[in-house]
XYZ file of C-alpha atoms in Angstrom:
545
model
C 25.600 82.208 38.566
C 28.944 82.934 40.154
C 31.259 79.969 39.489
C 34.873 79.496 39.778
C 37.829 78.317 41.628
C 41.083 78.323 40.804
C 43.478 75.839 42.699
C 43.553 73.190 45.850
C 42.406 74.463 49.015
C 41.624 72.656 52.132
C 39.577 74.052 54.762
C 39.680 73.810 58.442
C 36.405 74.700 59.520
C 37.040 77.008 62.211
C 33.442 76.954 64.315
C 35.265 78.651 67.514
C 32.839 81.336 68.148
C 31.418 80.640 71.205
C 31.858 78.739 73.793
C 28.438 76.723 72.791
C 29.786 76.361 69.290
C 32.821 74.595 70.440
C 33.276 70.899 70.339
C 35.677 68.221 72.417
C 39.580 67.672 71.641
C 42.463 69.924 71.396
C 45.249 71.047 68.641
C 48.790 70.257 68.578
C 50.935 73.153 67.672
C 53.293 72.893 64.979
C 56.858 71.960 65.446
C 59.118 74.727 65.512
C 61.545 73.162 62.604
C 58.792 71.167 60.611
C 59.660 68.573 57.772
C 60.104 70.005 54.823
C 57.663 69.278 51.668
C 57.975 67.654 48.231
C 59.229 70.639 46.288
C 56.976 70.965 43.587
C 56.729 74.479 42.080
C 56.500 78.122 42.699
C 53.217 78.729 44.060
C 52.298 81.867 46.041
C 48.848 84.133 47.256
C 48.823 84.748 43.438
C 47.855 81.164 42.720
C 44.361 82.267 43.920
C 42.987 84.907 41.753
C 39.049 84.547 41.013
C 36.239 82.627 41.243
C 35.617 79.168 42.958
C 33.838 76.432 43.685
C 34.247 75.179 47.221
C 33.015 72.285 48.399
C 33.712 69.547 51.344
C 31.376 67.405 53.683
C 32.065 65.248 56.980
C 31.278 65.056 60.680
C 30.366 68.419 62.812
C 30.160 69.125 66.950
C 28.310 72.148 67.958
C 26.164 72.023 71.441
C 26.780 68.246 72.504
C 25.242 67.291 68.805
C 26.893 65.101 66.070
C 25.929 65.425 62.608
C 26.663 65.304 58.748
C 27.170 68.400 57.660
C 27.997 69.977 54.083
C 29.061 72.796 52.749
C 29.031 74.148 48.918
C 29.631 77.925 46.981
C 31.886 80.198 45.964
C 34.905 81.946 47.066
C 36.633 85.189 45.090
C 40.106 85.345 45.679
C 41.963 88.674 44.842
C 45.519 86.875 44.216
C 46.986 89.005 47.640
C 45.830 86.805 50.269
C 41.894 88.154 50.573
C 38.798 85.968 49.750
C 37.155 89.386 48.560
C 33.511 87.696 48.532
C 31.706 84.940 48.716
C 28.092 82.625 48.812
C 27.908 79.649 50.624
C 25.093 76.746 51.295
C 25.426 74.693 54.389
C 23.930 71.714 55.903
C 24.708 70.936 59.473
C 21.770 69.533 61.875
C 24.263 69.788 64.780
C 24.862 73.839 64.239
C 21.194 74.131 63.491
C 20.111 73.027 66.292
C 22.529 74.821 68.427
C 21.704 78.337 67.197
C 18.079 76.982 67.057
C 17.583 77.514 63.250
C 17.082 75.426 60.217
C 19.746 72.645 59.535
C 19.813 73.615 56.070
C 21.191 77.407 55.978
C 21.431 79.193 52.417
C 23.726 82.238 50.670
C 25.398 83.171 53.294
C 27.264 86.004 52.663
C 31.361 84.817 53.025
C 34.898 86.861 53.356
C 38.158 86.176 54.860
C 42.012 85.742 54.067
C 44.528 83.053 53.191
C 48.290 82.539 52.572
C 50.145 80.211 50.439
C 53.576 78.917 50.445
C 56.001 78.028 47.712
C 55.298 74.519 47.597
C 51.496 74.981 47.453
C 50.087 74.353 51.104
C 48.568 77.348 52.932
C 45.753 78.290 55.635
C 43.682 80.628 56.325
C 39.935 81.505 57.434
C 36.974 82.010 56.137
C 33.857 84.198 57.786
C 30.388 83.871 58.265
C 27.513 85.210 59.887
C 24.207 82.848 61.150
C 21.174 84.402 62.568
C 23.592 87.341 64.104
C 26.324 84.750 65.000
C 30.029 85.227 63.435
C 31.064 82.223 62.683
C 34.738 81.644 61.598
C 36.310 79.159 59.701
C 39.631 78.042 59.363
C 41.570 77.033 56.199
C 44.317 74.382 56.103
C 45.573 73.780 52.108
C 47.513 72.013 49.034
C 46.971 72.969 45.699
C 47.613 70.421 43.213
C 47.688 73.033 40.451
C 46.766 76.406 40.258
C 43.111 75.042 39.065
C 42.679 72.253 41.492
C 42.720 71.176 44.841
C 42.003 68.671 48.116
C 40.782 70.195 51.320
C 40.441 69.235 55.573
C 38.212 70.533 57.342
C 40.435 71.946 60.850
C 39.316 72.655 63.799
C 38.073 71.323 67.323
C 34.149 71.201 66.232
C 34.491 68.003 63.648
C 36.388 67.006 60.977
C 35.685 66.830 56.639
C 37.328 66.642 53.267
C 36.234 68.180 49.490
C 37.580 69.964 46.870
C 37.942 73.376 45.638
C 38.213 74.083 42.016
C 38.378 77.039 39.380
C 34.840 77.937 37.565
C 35.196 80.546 34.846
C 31.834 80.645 34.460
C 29.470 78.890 31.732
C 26.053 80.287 29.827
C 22.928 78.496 30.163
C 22.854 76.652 26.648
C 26.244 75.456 27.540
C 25.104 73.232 30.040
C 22.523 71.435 27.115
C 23.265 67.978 27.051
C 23.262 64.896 30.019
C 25.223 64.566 33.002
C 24.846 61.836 35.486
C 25.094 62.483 39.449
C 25.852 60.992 42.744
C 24.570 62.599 45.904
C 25.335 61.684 49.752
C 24.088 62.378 53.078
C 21.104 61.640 55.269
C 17.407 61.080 55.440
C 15.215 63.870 57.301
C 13.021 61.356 59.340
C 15.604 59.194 61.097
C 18.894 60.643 60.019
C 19.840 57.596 58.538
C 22.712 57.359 55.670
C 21.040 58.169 51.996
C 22.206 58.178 48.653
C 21.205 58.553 45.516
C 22.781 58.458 41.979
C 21.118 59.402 38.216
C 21.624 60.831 35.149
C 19.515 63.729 33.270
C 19.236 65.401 30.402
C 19.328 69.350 29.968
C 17.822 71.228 26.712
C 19.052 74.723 26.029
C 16.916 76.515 28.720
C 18.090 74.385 31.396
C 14.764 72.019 31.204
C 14.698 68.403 32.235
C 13.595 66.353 29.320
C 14.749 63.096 30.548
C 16.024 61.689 33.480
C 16.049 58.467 35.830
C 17.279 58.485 39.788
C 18.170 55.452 42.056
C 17.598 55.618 46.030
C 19.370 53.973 49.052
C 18.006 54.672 52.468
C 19.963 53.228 54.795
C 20.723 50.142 52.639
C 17.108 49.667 51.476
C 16.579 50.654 48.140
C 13.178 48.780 47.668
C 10.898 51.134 45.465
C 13.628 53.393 45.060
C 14.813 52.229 41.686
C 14.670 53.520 38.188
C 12.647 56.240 38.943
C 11.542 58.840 36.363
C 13.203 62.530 37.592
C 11.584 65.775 36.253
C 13.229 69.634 36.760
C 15.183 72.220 35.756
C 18.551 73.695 36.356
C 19.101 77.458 35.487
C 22.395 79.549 35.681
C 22.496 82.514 37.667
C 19.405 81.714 39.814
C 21.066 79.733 42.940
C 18.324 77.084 44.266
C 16.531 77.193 41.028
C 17.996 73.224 40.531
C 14.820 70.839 41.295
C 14.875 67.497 40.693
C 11.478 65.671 41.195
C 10.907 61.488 41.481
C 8.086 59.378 41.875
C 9.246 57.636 45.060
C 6.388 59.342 47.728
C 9.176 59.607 50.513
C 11.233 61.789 47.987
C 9.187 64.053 46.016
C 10.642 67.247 45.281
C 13.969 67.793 46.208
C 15.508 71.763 45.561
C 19.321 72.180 45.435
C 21.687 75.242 44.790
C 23.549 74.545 41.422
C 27.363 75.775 42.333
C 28.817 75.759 38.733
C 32.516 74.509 38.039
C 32.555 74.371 34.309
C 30.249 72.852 31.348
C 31.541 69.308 32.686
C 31.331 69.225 36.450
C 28.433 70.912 38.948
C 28.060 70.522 42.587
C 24.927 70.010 44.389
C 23.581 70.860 47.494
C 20.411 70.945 48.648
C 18.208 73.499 50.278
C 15.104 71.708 51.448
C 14.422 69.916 54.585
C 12.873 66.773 52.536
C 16.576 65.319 53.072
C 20.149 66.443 53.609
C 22.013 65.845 50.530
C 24.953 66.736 48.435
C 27.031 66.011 45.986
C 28.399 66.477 42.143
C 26.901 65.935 38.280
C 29.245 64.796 35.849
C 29.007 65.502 32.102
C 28.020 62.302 30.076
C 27.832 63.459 26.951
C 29.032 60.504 24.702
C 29.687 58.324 27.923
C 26.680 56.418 28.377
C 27.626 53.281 27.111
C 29.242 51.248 30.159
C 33.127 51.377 29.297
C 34.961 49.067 27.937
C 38.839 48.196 29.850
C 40.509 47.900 32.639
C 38.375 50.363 35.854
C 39.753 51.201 39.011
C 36.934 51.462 41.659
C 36.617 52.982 45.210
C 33.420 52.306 47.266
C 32.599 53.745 50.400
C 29.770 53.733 52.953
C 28.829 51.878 56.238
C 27.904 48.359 57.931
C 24.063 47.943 59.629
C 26.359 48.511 62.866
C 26.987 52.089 61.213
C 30.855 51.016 61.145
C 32.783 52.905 58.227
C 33.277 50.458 55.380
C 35.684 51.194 52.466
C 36.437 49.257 49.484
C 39.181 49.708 46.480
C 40.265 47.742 43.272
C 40.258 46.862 39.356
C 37.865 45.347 36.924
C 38.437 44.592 33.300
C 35.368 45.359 31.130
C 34.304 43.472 27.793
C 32.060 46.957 26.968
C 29.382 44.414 26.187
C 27.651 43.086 29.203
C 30.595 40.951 31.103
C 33.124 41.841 33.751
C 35.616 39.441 32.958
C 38.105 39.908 35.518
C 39.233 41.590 38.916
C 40.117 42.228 42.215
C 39.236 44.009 45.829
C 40.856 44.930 48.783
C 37.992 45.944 51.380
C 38.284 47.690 54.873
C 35.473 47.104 57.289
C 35.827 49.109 60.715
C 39.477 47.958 60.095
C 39.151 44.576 59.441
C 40.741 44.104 56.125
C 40.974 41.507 53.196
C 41.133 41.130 49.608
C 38.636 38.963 47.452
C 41.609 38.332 44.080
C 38.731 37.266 41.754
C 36.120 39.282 40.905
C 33.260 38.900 37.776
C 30.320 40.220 37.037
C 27.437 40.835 34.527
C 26.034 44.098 33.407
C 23.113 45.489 31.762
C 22.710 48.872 30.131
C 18.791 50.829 29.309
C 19.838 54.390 28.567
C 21.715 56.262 30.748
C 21.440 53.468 33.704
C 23.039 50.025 33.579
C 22.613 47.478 36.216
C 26.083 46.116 37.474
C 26.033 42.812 39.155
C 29.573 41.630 40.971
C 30.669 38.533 42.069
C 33.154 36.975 44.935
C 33.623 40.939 46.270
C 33.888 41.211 49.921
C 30.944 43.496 50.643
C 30.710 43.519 54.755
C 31.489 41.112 57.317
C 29.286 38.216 59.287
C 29.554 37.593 62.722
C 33.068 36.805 64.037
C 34.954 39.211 61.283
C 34.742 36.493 58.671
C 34.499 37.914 55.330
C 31.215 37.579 53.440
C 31.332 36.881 49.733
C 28.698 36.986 47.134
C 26.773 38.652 44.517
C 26.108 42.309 44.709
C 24.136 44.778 42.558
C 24.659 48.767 41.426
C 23.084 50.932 39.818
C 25.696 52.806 37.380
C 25.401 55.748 35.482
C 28.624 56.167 33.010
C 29.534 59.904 32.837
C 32.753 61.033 31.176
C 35.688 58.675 32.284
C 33.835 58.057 35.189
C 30.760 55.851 36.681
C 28.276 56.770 39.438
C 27.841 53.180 41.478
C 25.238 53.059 44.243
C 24.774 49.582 45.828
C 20.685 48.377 45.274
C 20.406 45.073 46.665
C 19.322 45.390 50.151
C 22.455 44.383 51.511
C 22.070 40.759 50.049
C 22.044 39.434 53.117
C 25.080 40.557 54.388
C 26.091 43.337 57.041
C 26.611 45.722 55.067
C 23.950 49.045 55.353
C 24.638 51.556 52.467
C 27.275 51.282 49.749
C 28.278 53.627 46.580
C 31.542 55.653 44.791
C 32.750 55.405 41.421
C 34.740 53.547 38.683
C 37.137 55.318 36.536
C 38.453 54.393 33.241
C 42.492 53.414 33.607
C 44.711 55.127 31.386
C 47.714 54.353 32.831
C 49.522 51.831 35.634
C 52.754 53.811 37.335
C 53.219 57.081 39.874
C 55.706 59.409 38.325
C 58.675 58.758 41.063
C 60.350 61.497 41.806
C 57.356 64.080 41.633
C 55.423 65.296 44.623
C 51.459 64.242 44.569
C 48.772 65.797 47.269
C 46.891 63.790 49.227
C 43.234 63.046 50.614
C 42.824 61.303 53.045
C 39.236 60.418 55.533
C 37.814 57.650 57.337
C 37.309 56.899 60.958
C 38.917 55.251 63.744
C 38.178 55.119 67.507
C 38.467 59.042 67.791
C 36.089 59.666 65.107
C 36.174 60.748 61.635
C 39.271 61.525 60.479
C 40.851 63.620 57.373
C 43.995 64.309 56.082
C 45.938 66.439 53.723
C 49.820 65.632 52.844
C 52.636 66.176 50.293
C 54.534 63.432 49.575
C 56.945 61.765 46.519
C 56.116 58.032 46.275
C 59.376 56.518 45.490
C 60.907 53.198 46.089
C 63.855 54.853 48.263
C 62.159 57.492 50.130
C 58.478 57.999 49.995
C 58.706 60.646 52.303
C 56.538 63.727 53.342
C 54.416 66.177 55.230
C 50.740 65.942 56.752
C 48.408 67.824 58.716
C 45.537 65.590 60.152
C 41.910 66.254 61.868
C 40.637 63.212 63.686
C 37.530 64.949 64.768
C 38.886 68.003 67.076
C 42.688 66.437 67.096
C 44.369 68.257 64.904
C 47.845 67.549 64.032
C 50.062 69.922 61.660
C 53.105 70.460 59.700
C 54.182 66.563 60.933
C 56.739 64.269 59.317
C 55.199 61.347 57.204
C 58.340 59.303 57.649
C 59.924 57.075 55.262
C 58.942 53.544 54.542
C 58.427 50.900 52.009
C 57.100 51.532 48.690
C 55.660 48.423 46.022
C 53.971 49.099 42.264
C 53.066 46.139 40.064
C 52.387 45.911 36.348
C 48.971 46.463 36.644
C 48.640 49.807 38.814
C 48.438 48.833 41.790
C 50.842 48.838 44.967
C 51.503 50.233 48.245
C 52.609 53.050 50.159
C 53.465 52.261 54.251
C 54.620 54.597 56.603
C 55.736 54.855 60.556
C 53.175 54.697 63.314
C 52.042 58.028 63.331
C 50.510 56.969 66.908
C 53.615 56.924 68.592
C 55.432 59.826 66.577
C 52.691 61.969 66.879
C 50.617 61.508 69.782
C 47.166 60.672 67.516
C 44.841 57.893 67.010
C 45.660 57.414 63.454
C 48.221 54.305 64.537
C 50.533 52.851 61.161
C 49.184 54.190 57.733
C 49.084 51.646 54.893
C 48.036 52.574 51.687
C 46.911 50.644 48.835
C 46.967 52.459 45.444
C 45.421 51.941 42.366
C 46.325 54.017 39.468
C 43.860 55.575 37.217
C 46.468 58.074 34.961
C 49.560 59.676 34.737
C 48.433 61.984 37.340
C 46.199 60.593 39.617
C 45.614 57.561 41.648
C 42.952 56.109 44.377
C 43.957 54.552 47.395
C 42.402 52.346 50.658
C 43.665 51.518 54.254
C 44.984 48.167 54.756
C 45.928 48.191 58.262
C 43.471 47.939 61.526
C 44.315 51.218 62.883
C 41.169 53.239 60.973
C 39.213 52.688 58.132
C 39.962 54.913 55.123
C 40.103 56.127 51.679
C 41.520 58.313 49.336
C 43.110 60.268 46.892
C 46.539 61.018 45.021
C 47.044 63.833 42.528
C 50.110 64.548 41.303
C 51.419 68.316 42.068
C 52.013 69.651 38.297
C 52.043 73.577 38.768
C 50.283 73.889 35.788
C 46.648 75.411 35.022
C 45.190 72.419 33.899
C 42.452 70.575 35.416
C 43.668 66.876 37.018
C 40.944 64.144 35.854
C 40.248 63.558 39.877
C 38.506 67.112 40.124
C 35.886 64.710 39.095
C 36.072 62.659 42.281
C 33.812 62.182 44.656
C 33.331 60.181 47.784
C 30.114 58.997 49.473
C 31.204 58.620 52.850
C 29.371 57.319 56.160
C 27.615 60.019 57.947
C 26.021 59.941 61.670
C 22.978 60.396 62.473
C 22.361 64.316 64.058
């Protein structure tokens, strides 16, 4: 299989064919002095050279029609500014249905062109053709290193975020051993919000010989837990990855294997049984629940289908206990934090059962926060967990929960290097993503951003300066200006609140009204190897098509 990519891209989505294909909103041009960026190395066209795995999800327009869409593959780069090839899978209901073909659209056959500047941000585009349609798409960029990076979907038909990452390329008995996965997106009956996590295990030929898979459709797992999974996944034959359950609504489900390295795979699928998508982490020697401190992020939506985003830390006793904690939440920008979180956990295999207590987990009538006991399914993988909320909501509003926990290594931000940012979630113009350069520091946590609030797109703008906080135990905050008023957007003040996982990375939430979001920080090292967060992923809220 062709794997690889080799730095931090993020892609504007450039569906501007046709007049049909176009969606509402308009772009701001960008300034004619624009801020300057965190300098933080020499990077140039060179920086891409090779193979890569592309991959980034969100909200689409085409035709009047709103939908999920997702996008996964691989991009050559020729180091000179030229994506030289390329195979991509995409899922987008809206476009389908535009162009009046399937919503799921396979290989498609991918070129275009790109340009970087020094301190690793760039754009570009990206081409396509569907059923005799060119289709272009735009590129918008930071690399975090020259193996790694966070990406924006930009342009006036809808809005996304993902990652793009190096893939050298593995052999099929590499790949023997277990990985655990999360996947995101929708249901094919109703288009309501699904997810699923699991964990398998691959002998030498690529066989399934174990494997167990957890459900959510919108909210309601019931008889979509602990079920047995069956497949294969073989290298070099894109779509050949099948995963098949007992549940009768999801039999078997066929996705294209996109192949980063021996540690890390992305998923999407191919099939119209559902629309999903997503990554498989290795677990090899990581399927005891960890033991330590664990930052979390959570994402997913109310039974109102508001956007609902959670962040925070729990200390584990590797046993069966979570002994300690806290969460911030953000529900459709109402925000709070629960300071005392504990929990219980059970492990059989590759799945444990996590219960937590006292979290915020939605809100009951009148925006008062509602506490109580919650329950995930987790799947440990490599520094890492898979959590996908199983309890029916537990009677409160919230629909359709899951994210990840990640083993903390370390509490501080490096202050006076530049990190890259990710940034989506949704406020009263839609989804929104954004990409930015910035140096958290106490005196000036300054910096650069270009934002997509579905169609709105805002570049080369000044972050500002504002406060910055850090405490002992990794967490603080970041707060900037009212972009609103400086920039003509919906995206209002910007509050972060961090939690850090390592020396180089770091997840964050929104703790203002404005929007509801969440995100990542990776610092901007220059240097060919991998950041832990290429292993990040984010189940976000998707619309119904």
């Amino acid at each position: 299989m062709s794997t690889g990519v080799r730095a931090a891209i993020v892609i504007s989505f450039l569906l501007a064919t046709t007049a049909t294909l176009q969606g509402c909103g308009s772009s701001d041009a960008a300034p004619d002095n624009p801020p300057a960026a965190p300098p933080s190395g020499a990077f140039s066209n060179a920086s891409l050279n090779g193979a890569y795995v592309v991959s980034f999800s969100g909200t689409d327009i085409s035709g009047g029609n709103e939908s999920f869409f997702a996008l996964a593959g691989t991009l050559t780069a020729n180091g000179s500014g030229a994506f030289t090839a390329g195979t991509l899978d995409l899922i987008d209901p809206a476009l389908g249905s535009t162009l009046g073909t399937s919503y799921t659209l396979g290989h498609l056959a991918a070129s275009g062109t790109y340009a970087i500047t020094a301190d690793g941000r760039g754009s570009g585009s990206i081409s396509i053709t569907i059923n005799g349609t060119p289709i272009q798409m735009g590129m918008d960029f930071a690399l975090a290193s020259p193996a790694h990076g966070l990406i924006s979907r930009f342009d006036s038909s809808g809005s996304g975020s993902g990652t793009l990452d190096e893939a050298p390329g593995v052999s099929q008995a590499a790949l023997a051993g277990s990985y655990a996965f999360s996947l995101g997106g929708l249901d094919a009956t109703l288009g309501n919000y699904l997810n699923s996590v699991g964990a398998v295990t691959l002998d030498d030929n690529g066989n399934v010989t174990s494997g167990v898979q957890d459900f959510s459709d919108n909210g309601d797992a019931t008889n979509l837990q602990d079920l047995p999974v069956q497949g294969s996944l073989a290298v070099g034959t894109p779509g050949s990855a099948q995963l098949t359950t007992s549940a009768a609504s999801f039999g078997t489900l066929h996705f294209d294997a996109w192949i980063i390295d021996a540690t890390h795979i992305k998923l999407i699928e191919t099939d119209s049984t559902a629309y999903l998508a997503g990554d498989a982490f290795v677990s090899t020697g990581a399927t005891a629940f960890p033991t330590g401190p664990l930052v979390f992020s959570l994402s997913g939506e109310d039974t109102a289908q508001a956007p609902f985003f959670a962040a925070g830390l729990l200390t584990s006793d590797g046993s069966s206990h979570i002994t300690g904690g806290l969460e911030d939440v953000n529900d459709e920008g109402v925000v709070a934090q629960s300071p005392s979180v504990t929990g219980t956990f059970t492990s059989n295999g590759p799945r444990t059962t996590l219960t937590l207590n006292g979290i915020y987990n939605g809100y009951l009538a009148g925006d008062s926060p509602a506490t109580g006991n919650y329950t995930f399914a987790a799947y440990p993988y490599t520094g890492g967990i898979a959590l996908l909320e199983i309890d029916n909501g537990a009677g409160t509003s919230l629909g359709d929960c899951g994210g990840n926990g990640f083993v903390q290594t370390a509490t501080s931000l490096s202050s006076t290097q530049g990190y890259v940012l990710n940034l989506s979630g949704g406020n009263v113009g839609g989804e929104v993503d954004m990409i930015a350069e910035l140096t958290p520091s106490g005196v000036d946590p300054s910096g650069i951003y270009d934002a997509n609030n579905l169609g709105l797109s805002i570049f080369d703008a000044s972050l500002g300066a504002s406060a910055y906080t850090a405490s002992p135990n990794g967490t603080g905050t970041i707060q900037f200006p009212d972009l609103q008023t400086t920039d003509n957007s919906y995206i209002g003040a910007l509050d972060l609140t961090y939690f850090v996982i390592d020396g180089s990375s770091a997840v964050f939430l929104e703790t203002d009204s404005d929007q509801a979001a969440t995100g990542t920080l990776l610092l901007q090292t220059g240097s060919p190897t991998p950041l832990s967060l290429s292993h990040q992923l984010y189940l976000r809220p998707a619309p119904a098509p």
